[in-house]
Short mmCIF file of N, CA and C in Angstrom, two decimals:
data_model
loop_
_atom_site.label_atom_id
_atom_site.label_comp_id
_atom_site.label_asym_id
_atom_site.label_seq_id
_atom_site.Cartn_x
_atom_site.Cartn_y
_atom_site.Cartn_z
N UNK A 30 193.57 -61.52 45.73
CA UNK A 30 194.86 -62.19 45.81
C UNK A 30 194.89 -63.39 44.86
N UNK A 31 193.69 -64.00 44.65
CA UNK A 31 194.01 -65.55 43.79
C UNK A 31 194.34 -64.84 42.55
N UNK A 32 193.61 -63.69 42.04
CA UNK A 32 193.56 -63.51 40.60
C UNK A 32 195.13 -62.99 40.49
N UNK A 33 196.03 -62.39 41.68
CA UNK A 33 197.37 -61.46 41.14
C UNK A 33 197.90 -63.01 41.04
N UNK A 34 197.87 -64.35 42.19
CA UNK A 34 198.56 -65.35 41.89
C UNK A 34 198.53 -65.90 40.54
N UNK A 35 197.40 -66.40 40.00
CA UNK A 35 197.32 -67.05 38.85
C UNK A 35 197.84 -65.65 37.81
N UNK A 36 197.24 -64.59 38.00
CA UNK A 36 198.41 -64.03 36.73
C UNK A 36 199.72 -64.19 37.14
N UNK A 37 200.52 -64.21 38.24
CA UNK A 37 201.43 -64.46 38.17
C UNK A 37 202.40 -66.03 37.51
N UNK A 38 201.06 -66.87 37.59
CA UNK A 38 201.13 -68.53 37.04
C UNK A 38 201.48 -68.35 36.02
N UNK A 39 200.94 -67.69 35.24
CA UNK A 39 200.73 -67.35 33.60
C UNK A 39 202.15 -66.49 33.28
N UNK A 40 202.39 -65.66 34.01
CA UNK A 40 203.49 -64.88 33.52
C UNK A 40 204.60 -65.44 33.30
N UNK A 41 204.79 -66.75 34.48
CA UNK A 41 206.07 -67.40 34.46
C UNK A 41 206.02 -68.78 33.94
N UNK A 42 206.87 -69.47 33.74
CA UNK A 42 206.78 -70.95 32.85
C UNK A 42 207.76 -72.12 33.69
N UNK A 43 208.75 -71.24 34.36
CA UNK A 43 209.39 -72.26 35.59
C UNK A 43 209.35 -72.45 37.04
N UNK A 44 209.60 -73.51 37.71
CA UNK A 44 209.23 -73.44 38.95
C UNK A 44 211.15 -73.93 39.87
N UNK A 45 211.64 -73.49 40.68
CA UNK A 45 212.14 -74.73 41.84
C UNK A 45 211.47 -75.24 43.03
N UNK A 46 211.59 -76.81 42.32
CA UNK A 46 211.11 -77.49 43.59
C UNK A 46 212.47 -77.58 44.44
N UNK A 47 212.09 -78.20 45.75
CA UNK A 47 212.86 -78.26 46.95
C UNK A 47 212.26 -79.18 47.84
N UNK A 48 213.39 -80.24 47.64
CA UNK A 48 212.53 -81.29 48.46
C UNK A 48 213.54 -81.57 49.44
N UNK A 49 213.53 -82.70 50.43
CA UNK A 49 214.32 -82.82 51.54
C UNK A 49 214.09 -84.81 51.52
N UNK A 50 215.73 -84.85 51.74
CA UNK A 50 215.83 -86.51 51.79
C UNK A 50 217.18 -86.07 52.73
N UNK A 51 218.18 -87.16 52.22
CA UNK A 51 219.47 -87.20 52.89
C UNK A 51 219.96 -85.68 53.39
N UNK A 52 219.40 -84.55 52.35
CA UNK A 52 220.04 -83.51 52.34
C UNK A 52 219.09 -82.45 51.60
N UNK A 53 219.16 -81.03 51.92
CA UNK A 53 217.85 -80.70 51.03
C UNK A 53 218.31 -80.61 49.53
N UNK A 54 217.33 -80.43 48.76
CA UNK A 54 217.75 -80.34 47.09
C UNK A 54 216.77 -79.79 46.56
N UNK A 55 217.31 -79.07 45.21
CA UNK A 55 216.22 -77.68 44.62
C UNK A 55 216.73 -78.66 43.34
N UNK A 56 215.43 -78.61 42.37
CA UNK A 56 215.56 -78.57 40.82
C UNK A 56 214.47 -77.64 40.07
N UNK A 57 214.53 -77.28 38.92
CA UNK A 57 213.78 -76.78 37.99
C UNK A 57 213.25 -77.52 36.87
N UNK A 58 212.05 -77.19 37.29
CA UNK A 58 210.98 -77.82 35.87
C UNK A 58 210.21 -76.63 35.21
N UNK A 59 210.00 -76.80 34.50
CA UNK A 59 208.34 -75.90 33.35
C UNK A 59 207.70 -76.53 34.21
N UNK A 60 206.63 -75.92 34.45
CA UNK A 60 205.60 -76.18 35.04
C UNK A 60 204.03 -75.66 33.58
N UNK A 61 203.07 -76.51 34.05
CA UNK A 61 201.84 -75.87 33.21
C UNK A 61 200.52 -75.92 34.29
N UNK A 62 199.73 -75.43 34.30
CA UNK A 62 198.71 -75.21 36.15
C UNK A 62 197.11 -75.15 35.32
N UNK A 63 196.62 -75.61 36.32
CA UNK A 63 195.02 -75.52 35.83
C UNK A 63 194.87 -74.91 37.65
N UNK A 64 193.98 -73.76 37.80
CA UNK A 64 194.05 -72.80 39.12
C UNK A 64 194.93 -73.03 39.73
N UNK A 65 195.05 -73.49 40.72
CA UNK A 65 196.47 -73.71 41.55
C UNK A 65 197.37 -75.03 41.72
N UNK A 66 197.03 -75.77 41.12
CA UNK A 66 197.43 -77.14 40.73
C UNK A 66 198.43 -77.08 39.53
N UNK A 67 199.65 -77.51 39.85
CA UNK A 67 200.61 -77.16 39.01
C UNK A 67 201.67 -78.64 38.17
N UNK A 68 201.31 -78.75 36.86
CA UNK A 68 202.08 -80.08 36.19
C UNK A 68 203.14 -80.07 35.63
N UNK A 69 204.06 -80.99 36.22
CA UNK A 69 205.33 -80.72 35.04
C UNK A 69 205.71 -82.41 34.77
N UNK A 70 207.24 -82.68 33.94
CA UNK A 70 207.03 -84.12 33.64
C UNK A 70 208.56 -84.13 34.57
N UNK A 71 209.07 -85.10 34.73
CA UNK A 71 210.41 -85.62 35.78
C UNK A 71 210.58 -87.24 35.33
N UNK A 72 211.63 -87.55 35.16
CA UNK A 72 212.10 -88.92 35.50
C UNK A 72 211.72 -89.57 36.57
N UNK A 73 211.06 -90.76 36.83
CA UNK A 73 211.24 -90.78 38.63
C UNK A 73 211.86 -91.48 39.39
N UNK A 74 213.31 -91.49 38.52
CA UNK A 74 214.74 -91.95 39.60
C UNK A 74 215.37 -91.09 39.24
N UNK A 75 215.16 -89.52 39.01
CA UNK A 75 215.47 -88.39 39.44
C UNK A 75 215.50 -88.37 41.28
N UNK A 76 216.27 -87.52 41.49
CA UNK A 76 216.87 -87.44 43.39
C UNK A 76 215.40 -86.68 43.83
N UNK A 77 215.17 -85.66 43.07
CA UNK A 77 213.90 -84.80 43.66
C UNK A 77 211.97 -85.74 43.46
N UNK A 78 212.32 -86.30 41.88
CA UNK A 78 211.48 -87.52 41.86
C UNK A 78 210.99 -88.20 43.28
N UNK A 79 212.27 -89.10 43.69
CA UNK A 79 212.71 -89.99 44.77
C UNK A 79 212.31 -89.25 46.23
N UNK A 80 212.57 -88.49 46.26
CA UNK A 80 212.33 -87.71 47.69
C UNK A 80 210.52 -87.96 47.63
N UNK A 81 210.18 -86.62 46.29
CA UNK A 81 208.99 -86.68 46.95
C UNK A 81 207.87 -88.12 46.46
N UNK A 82 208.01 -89.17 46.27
CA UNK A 82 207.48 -90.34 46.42
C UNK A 82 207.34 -90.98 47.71
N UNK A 83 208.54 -90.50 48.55
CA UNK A 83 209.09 -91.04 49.90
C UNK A 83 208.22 -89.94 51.17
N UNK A 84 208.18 -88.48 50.92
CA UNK A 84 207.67 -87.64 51.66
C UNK A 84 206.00 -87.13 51.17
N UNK A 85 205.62 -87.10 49.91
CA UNK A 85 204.79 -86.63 49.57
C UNK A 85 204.69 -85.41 49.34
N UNK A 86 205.48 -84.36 49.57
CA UNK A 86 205.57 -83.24 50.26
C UNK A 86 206.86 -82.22 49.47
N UNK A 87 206.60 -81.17 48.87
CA UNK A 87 207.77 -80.24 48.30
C UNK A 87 207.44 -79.07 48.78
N UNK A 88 208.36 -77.80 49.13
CA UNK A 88 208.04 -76.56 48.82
C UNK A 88 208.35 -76.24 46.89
N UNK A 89 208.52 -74.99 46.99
CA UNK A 89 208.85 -74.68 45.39
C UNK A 89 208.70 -72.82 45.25
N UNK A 90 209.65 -72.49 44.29
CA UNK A 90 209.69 -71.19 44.33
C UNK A 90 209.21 -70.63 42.81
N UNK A 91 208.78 -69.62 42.67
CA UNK A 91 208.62 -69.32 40.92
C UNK A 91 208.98 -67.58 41.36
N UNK A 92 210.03 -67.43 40.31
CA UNK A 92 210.12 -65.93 39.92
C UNK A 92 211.08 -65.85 38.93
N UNK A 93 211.39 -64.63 38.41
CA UNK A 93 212.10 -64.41 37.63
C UNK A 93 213.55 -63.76 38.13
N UNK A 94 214.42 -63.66 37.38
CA UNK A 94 215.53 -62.98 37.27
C UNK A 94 215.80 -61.20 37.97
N UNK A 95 216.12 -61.01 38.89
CA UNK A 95 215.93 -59.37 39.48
C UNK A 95 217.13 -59.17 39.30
N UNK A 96 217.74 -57.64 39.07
CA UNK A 96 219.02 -56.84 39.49
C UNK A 96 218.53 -55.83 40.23
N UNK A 97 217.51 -55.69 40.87
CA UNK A 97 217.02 -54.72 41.85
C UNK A 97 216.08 -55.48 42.64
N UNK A 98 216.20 -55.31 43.60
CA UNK A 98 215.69 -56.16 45.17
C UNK A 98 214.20 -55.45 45.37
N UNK A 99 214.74 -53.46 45.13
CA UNK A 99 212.84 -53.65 45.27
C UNK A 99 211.80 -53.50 44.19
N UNK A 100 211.97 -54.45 43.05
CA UNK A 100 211.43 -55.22 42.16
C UNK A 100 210.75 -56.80 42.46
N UNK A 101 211.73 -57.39 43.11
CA UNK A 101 211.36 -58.77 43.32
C UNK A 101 209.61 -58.96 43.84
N UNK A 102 209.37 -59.76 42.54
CA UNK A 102 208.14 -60.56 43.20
C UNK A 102 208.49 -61.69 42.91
N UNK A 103 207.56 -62.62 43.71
CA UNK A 103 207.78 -64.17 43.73
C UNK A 103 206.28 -65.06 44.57
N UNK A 104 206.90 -66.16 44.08
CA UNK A 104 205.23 -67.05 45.07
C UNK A 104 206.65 -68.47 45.26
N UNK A 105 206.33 -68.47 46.82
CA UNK A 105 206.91 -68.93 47.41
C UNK A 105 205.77 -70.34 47.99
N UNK A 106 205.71 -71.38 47.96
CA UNK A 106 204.69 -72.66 47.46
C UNK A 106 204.90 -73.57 48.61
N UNK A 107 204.15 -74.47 48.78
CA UNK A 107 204.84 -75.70 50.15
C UNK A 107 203.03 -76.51 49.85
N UNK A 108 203.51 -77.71 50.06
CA UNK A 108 202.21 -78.66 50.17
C UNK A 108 202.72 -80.21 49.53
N UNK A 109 201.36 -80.79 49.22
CA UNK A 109 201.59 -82.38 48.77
C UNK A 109 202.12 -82.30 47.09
N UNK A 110 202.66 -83.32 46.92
CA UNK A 110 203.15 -83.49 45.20
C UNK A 110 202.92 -84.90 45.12
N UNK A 111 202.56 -85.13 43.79
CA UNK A 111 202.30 -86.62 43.63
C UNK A 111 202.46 -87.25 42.06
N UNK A 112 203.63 -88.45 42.17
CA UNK A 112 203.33 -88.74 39.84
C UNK A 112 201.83 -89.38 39.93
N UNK A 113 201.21 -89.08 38.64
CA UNK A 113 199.91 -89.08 37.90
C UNK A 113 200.20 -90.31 37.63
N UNK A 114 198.82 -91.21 37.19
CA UNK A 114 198.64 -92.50 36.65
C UNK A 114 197.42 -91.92 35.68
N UNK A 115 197.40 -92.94 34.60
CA UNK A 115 196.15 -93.00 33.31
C UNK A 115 195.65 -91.49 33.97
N UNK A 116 193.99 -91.48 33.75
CA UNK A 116 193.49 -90.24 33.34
C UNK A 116 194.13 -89.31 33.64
N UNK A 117 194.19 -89.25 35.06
CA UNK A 117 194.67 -88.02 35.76
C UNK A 117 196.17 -87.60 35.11
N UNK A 118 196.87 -88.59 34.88
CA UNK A 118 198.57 -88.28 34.25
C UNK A 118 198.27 -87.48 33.22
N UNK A 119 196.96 -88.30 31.66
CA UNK A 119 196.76 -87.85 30.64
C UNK A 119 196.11 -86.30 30.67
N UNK A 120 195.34 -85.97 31.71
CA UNK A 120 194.62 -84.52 31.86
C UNK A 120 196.03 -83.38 32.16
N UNK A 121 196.98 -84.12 33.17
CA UNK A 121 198.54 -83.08 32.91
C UNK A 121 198.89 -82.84 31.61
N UNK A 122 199.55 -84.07 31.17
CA UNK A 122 199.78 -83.59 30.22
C UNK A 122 198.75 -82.90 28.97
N UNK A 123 197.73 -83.11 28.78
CA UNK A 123 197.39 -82.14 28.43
C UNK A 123 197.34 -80.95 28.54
N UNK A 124 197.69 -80.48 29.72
CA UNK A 124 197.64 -79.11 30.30
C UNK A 124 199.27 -78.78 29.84
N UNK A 125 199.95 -79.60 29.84
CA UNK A 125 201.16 -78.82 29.27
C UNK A 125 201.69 -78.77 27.86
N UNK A 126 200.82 -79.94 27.13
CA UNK A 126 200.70 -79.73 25.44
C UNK A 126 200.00 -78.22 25.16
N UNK A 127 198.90 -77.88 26.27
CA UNK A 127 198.31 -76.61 25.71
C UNK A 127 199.23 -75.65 25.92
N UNK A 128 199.58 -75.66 27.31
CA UNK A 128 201.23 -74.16 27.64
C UNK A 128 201.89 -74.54 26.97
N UNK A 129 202.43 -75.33 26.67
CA UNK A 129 203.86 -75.23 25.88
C UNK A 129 203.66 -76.44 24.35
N UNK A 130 203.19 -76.03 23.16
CA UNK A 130 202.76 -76.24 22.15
C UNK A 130 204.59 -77.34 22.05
N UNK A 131 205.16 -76.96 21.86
CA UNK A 131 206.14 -77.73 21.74
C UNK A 131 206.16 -78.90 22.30
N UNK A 132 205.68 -79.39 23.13
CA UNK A 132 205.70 -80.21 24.41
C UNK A 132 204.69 -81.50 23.22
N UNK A 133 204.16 -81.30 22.34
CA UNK A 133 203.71 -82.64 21.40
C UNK A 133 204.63 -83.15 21.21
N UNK A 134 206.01 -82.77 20.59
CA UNK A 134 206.96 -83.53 20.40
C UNK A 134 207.61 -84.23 21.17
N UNK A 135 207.02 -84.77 22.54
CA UNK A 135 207.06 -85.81 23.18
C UNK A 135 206.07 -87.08 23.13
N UNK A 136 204.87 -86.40 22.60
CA UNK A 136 203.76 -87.03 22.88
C UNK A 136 203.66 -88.34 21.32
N UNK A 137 203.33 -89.24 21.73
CA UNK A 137 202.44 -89.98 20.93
C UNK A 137 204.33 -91.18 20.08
N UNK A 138 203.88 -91.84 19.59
CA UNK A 138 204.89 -92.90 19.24
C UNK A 138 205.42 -92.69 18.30
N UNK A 139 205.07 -91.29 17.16
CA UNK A 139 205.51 -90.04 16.56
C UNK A 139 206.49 -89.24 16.53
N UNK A 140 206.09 -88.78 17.75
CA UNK A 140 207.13 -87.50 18.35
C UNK A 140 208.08 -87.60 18.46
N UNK A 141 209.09 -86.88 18.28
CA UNK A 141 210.20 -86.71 18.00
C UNK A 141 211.11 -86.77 19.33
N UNK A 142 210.22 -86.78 20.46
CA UNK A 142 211.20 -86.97 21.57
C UNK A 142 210.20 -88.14 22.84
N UNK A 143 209.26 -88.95 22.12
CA UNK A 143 208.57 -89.72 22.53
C UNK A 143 209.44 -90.82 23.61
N UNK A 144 211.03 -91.04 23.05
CA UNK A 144 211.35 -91.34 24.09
C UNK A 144 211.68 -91.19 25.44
N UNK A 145 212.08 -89.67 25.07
CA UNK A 145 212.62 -89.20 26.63
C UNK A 145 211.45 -89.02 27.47
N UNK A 146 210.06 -89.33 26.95
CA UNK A 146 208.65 -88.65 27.68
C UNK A 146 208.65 -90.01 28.52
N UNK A 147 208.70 -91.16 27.83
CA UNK A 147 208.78 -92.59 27.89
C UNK A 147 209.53 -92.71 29.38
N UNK A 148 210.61 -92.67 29.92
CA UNK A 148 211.14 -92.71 31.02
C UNK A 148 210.67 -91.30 32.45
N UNK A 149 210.13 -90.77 31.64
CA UNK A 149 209.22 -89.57 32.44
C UNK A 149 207.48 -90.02 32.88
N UNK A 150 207.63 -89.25 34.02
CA UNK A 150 206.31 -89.34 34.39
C UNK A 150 205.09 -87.86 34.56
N UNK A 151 204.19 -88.06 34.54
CA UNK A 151 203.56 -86.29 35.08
C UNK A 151 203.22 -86.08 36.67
N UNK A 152 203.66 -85.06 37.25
CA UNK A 152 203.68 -84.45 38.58
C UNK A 152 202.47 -83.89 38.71
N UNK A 153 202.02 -83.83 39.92
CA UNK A 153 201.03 -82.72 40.27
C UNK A 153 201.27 -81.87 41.41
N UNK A 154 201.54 -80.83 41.81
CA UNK A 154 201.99 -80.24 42.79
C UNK A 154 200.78 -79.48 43.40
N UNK A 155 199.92 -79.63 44.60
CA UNK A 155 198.92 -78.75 45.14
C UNK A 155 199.12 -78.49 45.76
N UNK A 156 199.23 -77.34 46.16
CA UNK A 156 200.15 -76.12 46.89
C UNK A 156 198.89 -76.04 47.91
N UNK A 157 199.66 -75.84 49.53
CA UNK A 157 198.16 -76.16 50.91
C UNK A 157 198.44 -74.19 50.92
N UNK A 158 199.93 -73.84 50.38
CA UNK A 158 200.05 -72.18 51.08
C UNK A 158 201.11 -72.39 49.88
N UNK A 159 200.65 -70.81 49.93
CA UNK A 159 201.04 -70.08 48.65
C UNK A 159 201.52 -68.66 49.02
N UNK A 160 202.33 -68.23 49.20
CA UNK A 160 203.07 -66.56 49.78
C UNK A 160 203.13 -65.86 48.56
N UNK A 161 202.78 -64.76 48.33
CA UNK A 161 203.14 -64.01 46.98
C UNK A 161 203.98 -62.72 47.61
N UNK A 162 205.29 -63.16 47.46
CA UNK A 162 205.93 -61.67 47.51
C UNK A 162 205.78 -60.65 46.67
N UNK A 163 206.27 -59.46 47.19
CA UNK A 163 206.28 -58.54 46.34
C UNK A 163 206.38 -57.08 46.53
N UNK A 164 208.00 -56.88 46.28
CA UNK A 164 208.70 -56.32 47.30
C UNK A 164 208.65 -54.30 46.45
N UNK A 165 207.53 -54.64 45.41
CA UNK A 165 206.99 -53.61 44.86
C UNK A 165 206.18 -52.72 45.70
N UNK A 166 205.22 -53.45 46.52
CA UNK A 166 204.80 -53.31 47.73
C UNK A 166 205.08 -52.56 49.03
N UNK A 167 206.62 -52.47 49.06
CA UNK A 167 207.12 -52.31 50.32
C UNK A 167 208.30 -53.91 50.14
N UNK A 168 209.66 -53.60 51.26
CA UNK A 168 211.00 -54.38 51.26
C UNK A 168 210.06 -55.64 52.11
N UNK A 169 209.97 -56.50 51.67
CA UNK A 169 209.79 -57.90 52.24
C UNK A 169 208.09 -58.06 52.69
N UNK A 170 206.79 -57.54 51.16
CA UNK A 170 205.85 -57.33 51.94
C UNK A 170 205.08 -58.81 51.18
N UNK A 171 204.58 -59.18 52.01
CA UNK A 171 203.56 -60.65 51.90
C UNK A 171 202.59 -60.96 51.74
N UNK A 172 201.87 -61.77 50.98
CA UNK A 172 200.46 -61.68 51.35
C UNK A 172 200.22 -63.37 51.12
N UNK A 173 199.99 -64.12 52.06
CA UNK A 173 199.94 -65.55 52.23
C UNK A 173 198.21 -66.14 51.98
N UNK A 174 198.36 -67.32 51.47
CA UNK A 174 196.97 -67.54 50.80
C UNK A 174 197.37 -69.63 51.50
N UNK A 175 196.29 -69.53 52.39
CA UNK A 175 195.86 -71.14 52.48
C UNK A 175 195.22 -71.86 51.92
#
């Protein structure tokens, strides 16, 4: 099961988080993952930012696009999230300069989008349970990983 998850990590490049404050709320980031530990960058007076600073805590969904239901796979996510400081921030982003080669052009006082990185921070999302649907399987079949 870890190895169908992480290929499934690899296959996909976005995530929704879903966090809960006043009201619940879903956004989408790129995500980039070293095993199950998953980085992306956010503003953090973003609403979903704000929540999880306050809770610690997101679910999050990753799949793709279906027009047939028994196609759908997905990894359905829940655990702690936290923004990165020095090393640990700098080891994310590295992990997402390597997935997404484009992603330099934030980096460094250079880059071409160095500012918008500038009001951003790096996430870490460690997922406590991890569900991998996959309805290839059989209509609604599961296989849950703690």
């Amino acid at each position: 099961m870890r190895d169908r998850i992480l290929d499934f990590l690899a296959e996909h490049h976005a995530m929704t988080l879903a966090t809960a404050g006043p009201g619940p709320h879903a956004a989408a980031v790129m995500y980039a993952y070293r095993e199950f530990a998953l980085y992306w960058v956010s503003d953090p007076k973003t609403r979903h930012s704000q929540e999880i600073i306050a809770t610690g805590e997101i679910a999050a969904t990753i799949n793709r696009d279906y027009t047939d239901f028994t196609e759908i796979r997905g990894l359905q996510l829940s655990g702690p999230a936290a923004m990165l400081e020095g090393r640990e921030a700098a080891d994310g982003l590295a992990e997402l300069n390597r997935r997404f080669p484009f992603f330099e052009q934030f980096t460094g006082a250079e880059g071409t989008l160095a500012g918008a990185l500038a009001k951003a921070r790096v996430w870490r999302f460690e997922p406590a349970r991890i569900v991998l649907v996959d309805n290839r399987r059989g209509f609604g079949f599961k296989e849950t990983l703690e």
